[in-house]
XYZ file of N, CA and C in Angstrom:
582
model
N -15.496 -36.194 28.252
C -16.169 -35.029 28.791
C -17.195 -34.488 27.799
N -16.929 -34.644 26.505
C -17.880 -34.123 25.525
C -19.186 -34.908 25.572
N -19.110 -36.225 25.857
C -20.344 -36.993 25.936
C -21.173 -36.575 27.149
N -20.507 -36.232 28.246
C -21.224 -35.818 29.454
C -22.053 -34.564 29.173
N -21.532 -33.668 28.321
C -22.237 -32.436 27.993
C -23.100 -32.562 26.738
N -23.149 -33.743 26.139
C -23.876 -33.907 24.883
C -25.379 -33.914 25.107
N -26.095 -33.643 24.039
C -27.563 -33.652 24.091
C -28.091 -35.035 24.438
N -27.461 -36.055 23.896
C -27.917 -37.426 24.155
C -27.831 -37.757 25.641
N -26.723 -37.437 26.273
C -26.568 -37.730 27.695
C -27.525 -36.891 28.532
N -27.662 -35.616 28.196
C -28.541 -34.756 28.986
C -29.996 -35.198 28.868
N -30.441 -35.530 27.649
C -31.822 -35.990 27.472
C -32.035 -37.326 28.169
N -31.087 -38.257 28.000
C -31.187 -39.552 28.666
C -31.200 -39.407 30.175
N -30.359 -38.515 30.702
C -30.311 -38.310 32.149
C -31.625 -37.726 32.658
N -32.196 -36.802 31.904
C -33.477 -36.215 32.320
C -34.558 -37.289 32.380
N -34.616 -38.152 31.357
C -35.622 -39.219 31.382
C -35.292 -40.253 32.449
N -34.009 -40.506 32.708
C -33.627 -41.425 33.788
C -34.071 -40.897 35.143
N -33.927 -39.599 35.346
C -34.382 -38.984 36.598
C -35.904 -39.071 36.698
N -36.581 -38.911 35.563
C -38.046 -39.084 35.572
C -38.395 -40.520 35.955
N -37.589 -41.494 35.500
C -37.802 -42.893 35.890
C -37.619 -43.090 37.387
N -36.632 -42.409 37.966
C -36.450 -42.473 39.417
C -37.657 -41.878 40.137
N -38.183 -40.798 39.563
C -39.383 -40.196 40.137
C -40.553 -41.163 40.106
N -40.687 -41.885 38.978
C -41.750 -42.900 38.877
C -41.539 -44.005 39.908
N -40.292 -44.330 40.181
C -39.990 -45.367 41.181
C -40.428 -44.905 42.566
N -40.129 -43.644 42.919
C -40.502 -43.136 44.236
C -42.007 -42.986 44.384
N -42.695 -42.759 43.271
C -44.152 -42.676 43.316
C -44.756 -44.078 43.447
N -44.007 -45.073 43.056
C -44.470 -46.445 43.168
C -44.962 -47.036 41.877
N -44.784 -46.364 40.757
C -45.254 -46.856 39.462
C -44.320 -47.937 38.920
N -43.018 -47.814 39.090
C -42.058 -48.735 38.479
C -41.987 -50.067 39.208
N -42.254 -50.071 40.488
C -42.240 -51.314 41.248
C -40.853 -51.924 41.329
N -40.799 -53.287 41.382
C -39.503 -53.938 41.540
C -38.633 -53.849 40.282
N -39.192 -53.430 39.184
C -38.423 -53.345 37.927
C -37.853 -51.942 37.702
N -37.698 -51.180 38.778
C -37.252 -49.799 38.626
C -35.900 -49.659 37.943
N -34.912 -50.572 38.143
C -33.653 -50.378 37.409
C -33.853 -50.487 35.898
N -34.716 -51.384 35.460
C -34.987 -51.545 34.022
C -35.690 -50.310 33.493
N -36.616 -49.748 34.277
C -37.344 -48.550 33.854
C -36.386 -47.366 33.738
N -35.524 -47.182 34.719
C -34.582 -46.049 34.688
C -33.620 -46.186 33.513
N -33.033 -47.376 33.346
C -32.095 -47.594 32.239
C -32.812 -47.489 30.902
N -34.017 -48.017 30.826
C -34.797 -47.943 29.580
C -35.137 -46.510 29.208
N -35.560 -45.715 30.179
C -35.863 -44.308 29.890
C -34.606 -43.534 29.514
N -33.475 -43.843 30.196
C -32.220 -43.191 29.819
C -31.876 -43.537 28.363
N -31.965 -44.819 27.998
C -31.654 -45.246 26.629
C -32.589 -44.622 25.618
N -33.887 -44.560 25.966
C -34.846 -43.940 25.044
C -34.523 -42.462 24.846
N -34.171 -41.786 25.928
C -33.814 -40.367 25.811
C -32.565 -40.167 24.980
N -31.584 -41.055 25.165
C -30.352 -40.942 24.384
C -30.614 -41.199 22.905
N -31.560 -42.093 22.610
C -31.876 -42.377 21.207
C -32.733 -41.280 20.578
N -33.606 -40.658 21.366
C -34.509 -39.641 20.822
C -33.872 -38.260 20.706
N -32.806 -38.030 21.430
C -32.165 -36.708 21.410
C -31.629 -36.397 20.017
N -31.724 -35.137 19.620
C -31.170 -34.767 18.316
C -29.657 -34.932 18.314
N -29.086 -35.240 17.169
C -27.629 -35.420 17.118
C -26.903 -34.100 17.346
N -25.671 -34.223 17.752
C -24.844 -33.029 17.948
C -24.594 -32.370 16.602
N -24.663 -31.075 16.600
C -24.413 -30.303 15.389
C -22.942 -29.943 15.333
N -22.292 -30.251 14.219
C -20.875 -29.867 14.145
C -20.744 -28.342 14.121
N -19.672 -27.826 14.668
C -19.513 -26.367 14.676
C -19.325 -25.837 13.256
N -19.801 -24.625 13.067
C -19.638 -23.978 11.767
C -18.165 -23.700 11.509
N -17.750 -23.759 10.243
C -16.347 -23.430 9.953
C -16.076 -21.966 10.285
N -14.892 -21.706 10.728
C -14.510 -20.359 11.118
C -13.811 -19.682 9.941
N -14.623 -19.075 9.070
C -14.068 -18.361 7.927
C -13.733 -16.934 8.353
N -12.717 -16.349 7.743
C -12.394 -14.963 8.106
C -13.522 -14.033 7.663
N -13.773 -13.022 8.462
C -14.806 -12.064 8.088
C -14.297 -11.199 6.939
N -15.215 -10.519 6.238
C -14.798 -9.743 5.062
C -13.763 -8.669 5.366
N -13.786 -8.084 6.560
C -12.781 -7.060 6.852
C -11.383 -7.667 6.925
N -11.280 -8.897 7.442
C -9.979 -9.582 7.449
C -9.557 -9.919 6.025
N -10.526 -10.290 5.185
C -10.212 -10.559 3.785
C -9.717 -9.284 3.104
N -10.300 -8.146 3.450
C -9.851 -6.883 2.858
C -8.431 -6.549 3.300
N -8.088 -6.864 4.546
C -6.713 -6.625 5.001
C -5.717 -7.451 4.183
N -6.045 -8.730 3.957
C -5.183 -9.586 3.138
C -5.120 -9.058 1.705
N -6.247 -8.575 1.212
C -6.314 -8.060 -0.152
C -5.470 -6.793 -0.297
N -5.455 -5.960 0.730
C -4.598 -4.752 0.696
C -3.124 -5.148 0.589
N -2.740 -6.178 1.331
C -1.356 -6.659 1.266
C -1.038 -7.166 -0.135
N -1.962 -7.946 -0.711
C -1.759 -8.464 -2.067
C -1.725 -7.330 -3.089
N -2.522 -6.289 -2.865
C -2.527 -5.149 -3.774
C -1.190 -4.417 -3.720
N -0.595 -4.322 -2.533
C 0.743 -3.733 -2.424
C 1.764 -4.531 -3.211
N 1.659 -5.863 -3.147
C 2.552 -6.734 -3.921
C 2.328 -6.519 -5.414
N 1.065 -6.391 -5.816
C 0.751 -6.156 -7.232
C 1.330 -4.825 -7.702
N 1.207 -3.803 -6.877
C 1.738 -2.489 -7.271
C 3.256 -2.546 -7.462
N 3.948 -3.293 -6.612
C 5.400 -3.453 -6.774
C 5.714 -4.151 -8.092
N 4.916 -5.167 -8.432
C 5.111 -5.883 -9.695
C 4.877 -4.944 -10.873
N 3.806 -4.168 -10.816
C 3.459 -3.275 -11.927
C 4.482 -2.160 -12.093
N 5.125 -1.757 -11.007
C 6.128 -0.697 -11.096
C 7.321 -1.121 -11.945
N 7.585 -2.423 -12.027
C 8.727 -2.907 -12.797
C 8.396 -3.250 -14.237
N 7.156 -3.028 -14.669
C 6.738 -3.373 -16.033
C 6.673 -2.104 -16.876
N 7.247 -2.198 -18.072
C 7.192 -1.070 -19.000
C 5.999 -1.272 -19.935
N 5.071 -0.316 -19.891
C 3.861 -0.391 -20.710
C 3.811 0.778 -21.675
N 3.087 0.625 -22.789
C 2.885 1.759 -23.688
C 2.114 2.872 -22.973
N 2.232 4.114 -23.418
C 1.610 5.239 -22.698
C 0.094 5.095 -22.491
N -0.632 4.671 -23.513
C -2.094 4.558 -23.373
C -2.458 3.500 -22.329
N -1.822 2.346 -22.391
C -2.103 1.280 -21.425
C -1.634 1.688 -20.036
N -0.524 2.401 -19.955
C -0.022 2.850 -18.662
C -1.017 3.808 -18.008
N -1.594 4.704 -18.812
C -2.598 5.636 -18.289
C -3.839 4.907 -17.790
N -4.292 3.938 -18.557
C -5.467 3.166 -18.130
C -5.170 2.363 -16.864
N -3.965 1.809 -16.804
C -3.589 1.044 -15.614
C -3.493 1.963 -14.393
N -3.015 3.175 -14.577
C -2.951 4.140 -13.472
C -4.358 4.458 -12.971
N -5.296 4.688 -13.892
C -6.680 4.956 -13.491
C -7.263 3.773 -12.729
N -6.977 2.573 -13.216
C -7.500 1.367 -12.570
C -6.913 1.192 -11.176
N -5.611 1.411 -11.028
C -4.999 1.254 -9.700
C -5.477 2.346 -8.741
N -5.767 3.540 -9.256
C -6.321 4.590 -8.397
C -7.708 4.193 -7.897
N -8.520 3.591 -8.764
C -9.843 3.128 -8.353
C -9.725 2.005 -7.332
N -8.806 1.074 -7.574
C -8.582 -0.006 -6.608
C -8.098 0.547 -5.268
N -7.217 1.538 -5.314
C -6.728 2.158 -4.088
C -7.872 2.797 -3.315
N -8.750 3.492 -4.021
C -9.890 4.143 -3.359
C -10.830 3.112 -2.746
N -11.064 2.008 -3.438
C -11.972 0.986 -2.921
C -11.368 0.224 -1.746
N -10.060 0.056 -1.764
C -9.398 -0.711 -0.697
C -8.906 0.156 0.452
N -9.059 1.464 0.338
C -8.593 2.365 1.377
C -9.326 2.083 2.684
N -8.593 1.890 3.790
C -9.268 1.642 5.068
C -10.142 2.839 5.449
N -11.240 2.554 6.067
C -12.156 3.622 6.464
C -13.590 3.221 6.188
N -14.423 4.227 5.990
C -15.859 3.945 5.846
C -16.175 3.221 4.544
N -15.387 3.439 3.486
C -15.635 2.720 2.230
C -15.405 1.226 2.439
N -14.340 0.895 3.162
C -14.052 -0.514 3.433
C -15.133 -1.135 4.305
N -15.720 -0.350 5.223
C -16.811 -0.863 6.049
C -18.025 -1.215 5.192
N -18.317 -0.364 4.231
C -19.439 -0.639 3.325
C -19.121 -1.847 2.470
N -17.907 -1.899 1.954
C -17.491 -2.999 1.091
C -17.491 -4.320 1.851
N -17.144 -4.283 3.131
C -17.102 -5.511 3.930
C -18.480 -6.143 4.052
N -19.541 -5.359 3.874
C -20.908 -5.898 3.923
C -21.344 -6.476 2.577
N -20.481 -6.387 1.566
C -20.825 -6.864 0.222
C -19.835 -7.953 -0.194
N -20.150 -9.238 0.099
C -19.194 -10.302 -0.229
C -18.920 -10.413 -1.726
N -19.913 -10.107 -2.548
C -19.690 -10.147 -4.001
C -18.693 -9.068 -4.414
N -18.778 -7.914 -3.799
C -17.836 -6.842 -4.100
C -16.418 -7.202 -3.669
N -16.296 -7.817 -2.486
C -14.977 -8.257 -2.013
C -14.411 -9.292 -2.982
N -15.282 -10.190 -3.448
C -14.826 -11.208 -4.407
C -14.369 -10.561 -5.724
N -15.125 -9.590 -6.210
C -14.749 -8.916 -7.461
C -13.406 -8.207 -7.314
N -13.206 -7.534 -6.192
C -11.918 -6.871 -5.957
C -10.783 -7.882 -5.847
N -11.054 -8.953 -5.129
C -10.042 -10.002 -4.974
C -9.645 -10.585 -6.318
N -10.642 -10.851 -7.145
C -10.373 -11.415 -8.467
C -9.582 -10.436 -9.325
N -9.920 -9.156 -9.237
C -9.201 -8.150 -10.030
C -7.748 -8.041 -9.594
N -7.513 -7.993 -8.272
C -6.155 -7.798 -7.759
C -5.312 -9.049 -7.914
N -5.895 -10.203 -7.613
C -5.100 -11.433 -7.560
C -5.027 -12.172 -8.888
N -5.965 -11.886 -9.779
C -5.983 -12.668 -11.014
C -6.010 -11.798 -12.265
N -7.020 -10.946 -12.403
C -7.261 -10.271 -13.681
C -6.152 -9.296 -14.080
N -5.776 -8.386 -13.210
C -4.752 -7.395 -13.560
C -3.392 -8.061 -13.790
N -2.935 -8.951 -12.875
C -1.638 -9.594 -13.159
C -1.656 -10.417 -14.444
N -2.768 -11.106 -14.699
C -2.864 -11.926 -15.923
C -2.839 -11.050 -17.166
N -3.552 -9.926 -17.142
C -3.583 -9.032 -18.302
C -2.188 -8.485 -18.600
N -1.489 -8.048 -17.579
C -0.158 -7.470 -17.785
C 0.839 -8.551 -18.188
N 0.780 -9.701 -17.535
C 1.716 -10.779 -17.850
C 1.527 -11.288 -19.279
N 0.285 -11.472 -19.695
C 0.071 -11.943 -21.079
C 0.499 -10.886 -22.085
N 0.349 -9.598 -21.732
C 0.838 -8.549 -22.623
C 2.349 -8.653 -22.787
N 3.057 -8.804 -21.670
C 4.519 -8.873 -21.720
C 4.966 -10.070 -22.558
N 4.337 -11.202 -22.369
C 4.703 -12.400 -23.128
C 4.357 -12.261 -24.604
N 3.166 -11.757 -24.884
C 2.736 -11.628 -26.277
C 3.556 -10.575 -27.007
N 3.935 -9.520 -26.306
C 4.749 -8.468 -26.936
C 6.068 -9.053 -27.433
N 6.638 -9.958 -26.671
C 7.888 -10.576 -27.091
C 7.686 -11.390 -28.360
N 6.608 -12.165 -28.413
C 6.343 -12.985 -29.597
C 5.982 -12.126 -30.805
N 5.336 -10.996 -30.560
C 4.951 -10.119 -31.663
C 6.181 -9.545 -32.352
N 7.248 -9.358 -31.632
C 8.489 -8.870 -32.236
C 9.046 -9.884 -33.233
N 8.777 -11.173 -32.961
C 9.257 -12.215 -33.870
C 8.350 -12.406 -35.078
N 7.071 -12.065 -34.919
C 6.104 -12.236 -36.012
C 5.374 -10.917 -36.245
N 5.984 -9.993 -36.950
C 5.339 -8.698 -37.187
C 4.083 -8.861 -38.057
N 3.199 -7.871 -37.946
C 1.980 -7.883 -38.740
C 0.792 -8.512 -38.025
N 0.990 -9.016 -36.828
C -0.126 -9.597 -36.077
C -0.818 -8.504 -35.270
N -1.934 -8.870 -34.700
C -2.713 -7.938 -33.895
C -1.851 -7.450 -32.723
N -1.718 -6.133 -32.526
C -0.837 -5.635 -31.463
C -1.382 -5.987 -30.075
N -0.514 -6.462 -29.192
C -0.969 -6.841 -27.850
C -1.405 -5.636 -27.015
N -0.938 -4.439 -27.399
C -1.340 -3.236 -26.672
C -2.843 -3.036 -26.727
N -3.421 -3.340 -27.879
C -4.868 -3.174 -28.069
C -5.640 -4.079 -27.111
N -5.189 -5.315 -26.988
C -5.870 -6.239 -26.069
C -5.705 -5.799 -24.611
N -4.503 -5.362 -24.264
C -4.269 -4.910 -22.895
C -5.151 -3.712 -22.563
N -5.223 -2.755 -23.483
C -6.064 -1.580 -23.247
C -7.525 -1.984 -23.092
N -7.984 -2.906 -23.916
C -9.384 -3.362 -23.827
C -9.629 -4.090 -22.500
N -8.683 -4.919 -22.092
C -8.839 -5.636 -20.814
C -8.892 -4.655 -19.652
N -8.022 -3.671 -19.671
C -8.007 -2.684 -18.582
C -9.284 -1.853 -18.584
N -9.803 -1.539 -19.790
C -11.090 -0.832 -19.872
C -12.213 -1.656 -19.256
N -12.250 -2.947 -19.578
C -13.298 -3.810 -19.034
C -13.195 -3.917 -17.510
N -11.985 -4.041 -16.994
C -11.807 -4.086 -15.538
C -12.224 -2.762 -14.897
N -11.877 -1.657 -15.554
C -12.272 -0.332 -15.048
C -13.793 -0.220 -14.994
N -14.467 -0.709 -16.035
C -15.938 -0.660 -16.056
C -16.536 -1.521 -14.949
N -15.983 -2.727 -14.762
C -16.510 -3.623 -13.737
C -16.349 -3.022 -12.340
N -15.170 -2.504 -12.053
C -14.940 -1.919 -10.738
C -15.675 -0.590 -10.583
N -15.877 0.109 -11.687
C -16.693 1.329 -11.643
C -18.133 1.006 -11.267
N -18.662 -0.099 -11.821
C -20.022 -0.521 -11.452
C -20.090 -0.885 -9.977
N -19.033 -1.499 -9.462
C -18.989 -1.824 -8.037
C -19.033 -0.547 -7.206
N -18.250 0.451 -7.585
C -18.243 1.721 -6.850
C -19.616 2.377 -6.897
N -20.280 2.326 -8.057
C -21.621 2.900 -8.185
C -22.612 2.139 -7.306
N -22.496 0.818 -7.269
C -23.393 0.013 -6.433
C -23.199 0.348 -4.954
N -21.959 0.541 -4.531
C -21.702 0.917 -3.142
C -22.270 2.298 -2.838
N -22.100 3.220 -3.772
C -22.659 4.565 -3.593
C -24.181 4.505 -3.519
N -24.796 3.708 -4.401
C -26.259 3.584 -4.402
C -26.768 2.965 -3.102
N -26.032 2.009 -2.563
C -26.436 1.395 -1.288
C -26.426 2.426 -0.175
N -25.425 3.289 -0.166
C -25.383 4.335 0.858
C -26.474 5.369 0.627
N -26.781 5.670 -0.642
C -27.865 6.618 -0.932
C -29.199 6.055 -0.453
N -29.429 4.750 -0.683
C -30.671 4.124 -0.205
C -30.728 4.146 1.319
N -29.604 3.925 1.944
C -29.555 3.968 3.406
C -29.913 5.354 3.916
N -29.382 6.378 3.253
C -29.672 7.750 3.649
C -31.151 8.069 3.445
N -31.696 7.636 2.289
C -33.110 7.885 2.009
C -34.015 7.178 3.016
N -33.669 5.947 3.374
C -34.514 5.227 4.329
C -34.436 5.867 5.713
N -33.275 6.406 6.066
C -33.180 7.111 7.349
C -34.029 8.381 7.325
N -34.038 9.070 6.195
C -34.888 10.256 6.062
C -36.352 9.881 6.220
N -36.781 8.796 5.536
C -38.177 8.347 5.662
C -38.498 7.968 7.107
N -37.560 7.304 7.773
C -37.777 6.937 9.171
C -37.985 8.175 10.035
N -37.144 9.188 9.844
C -37.281 10.394 10.634
C -38.584 11.129 10.314
N -38.968 11.139 9.038
C -40.233 11.756 8.669
C -41.413 11.027 9.279
N -41.384 9.699 9.238
C -42.462 8.899 9.823
C -42.517 9.075 11.337
N -41.391 9.181 11.954
C -41.336 9.318 13.402
C -41.865 10.665 13.859
N -41.581 11.691 13.054
C -42.015 13.026 13.457
C -43.476 13.311 13.056
N -44.056 12.418 12.272
C -45.479 12.561 11.944
C -45.647 13.311 10.717
């Protein structure tokens, strides 16, 4: 059935029908079956190939829904980890920013239009924050065995600061995009009113 609806069959059939028309006009003569079959074959060969369907990737809003679920899992993991007060405070600030960015509503609608932003959030939730906390927990254990080394708290605090800065830039970029949208709407209304 797919061949019947294919471009090759439709183009070949159209040229075959044109060959029948030539036969009724008297141009094809006694060789009309060869003309009809030849035109059908030529049409089937000249037709563009079938285009494979595009892959069906989830839209960014569906990705954000999955990311919210993963963020809930991350929060449960973080609740069971004991961190030093400074790192705990930074992690709280970071999770509050992530919560605000992932909160369903108009912010998520804006974020869904920014695939790079969705990727940055995904990377932070699924990779960067768990890796930073996990390596801290592992390194802290080894540091107890080898005192005098660089404290892992310092690295964790620096990692959380860097993540906070990166996600802060994302929030600023989203805010700036909405500000530009508002400004362009103002210009449109001004231009329209003369």
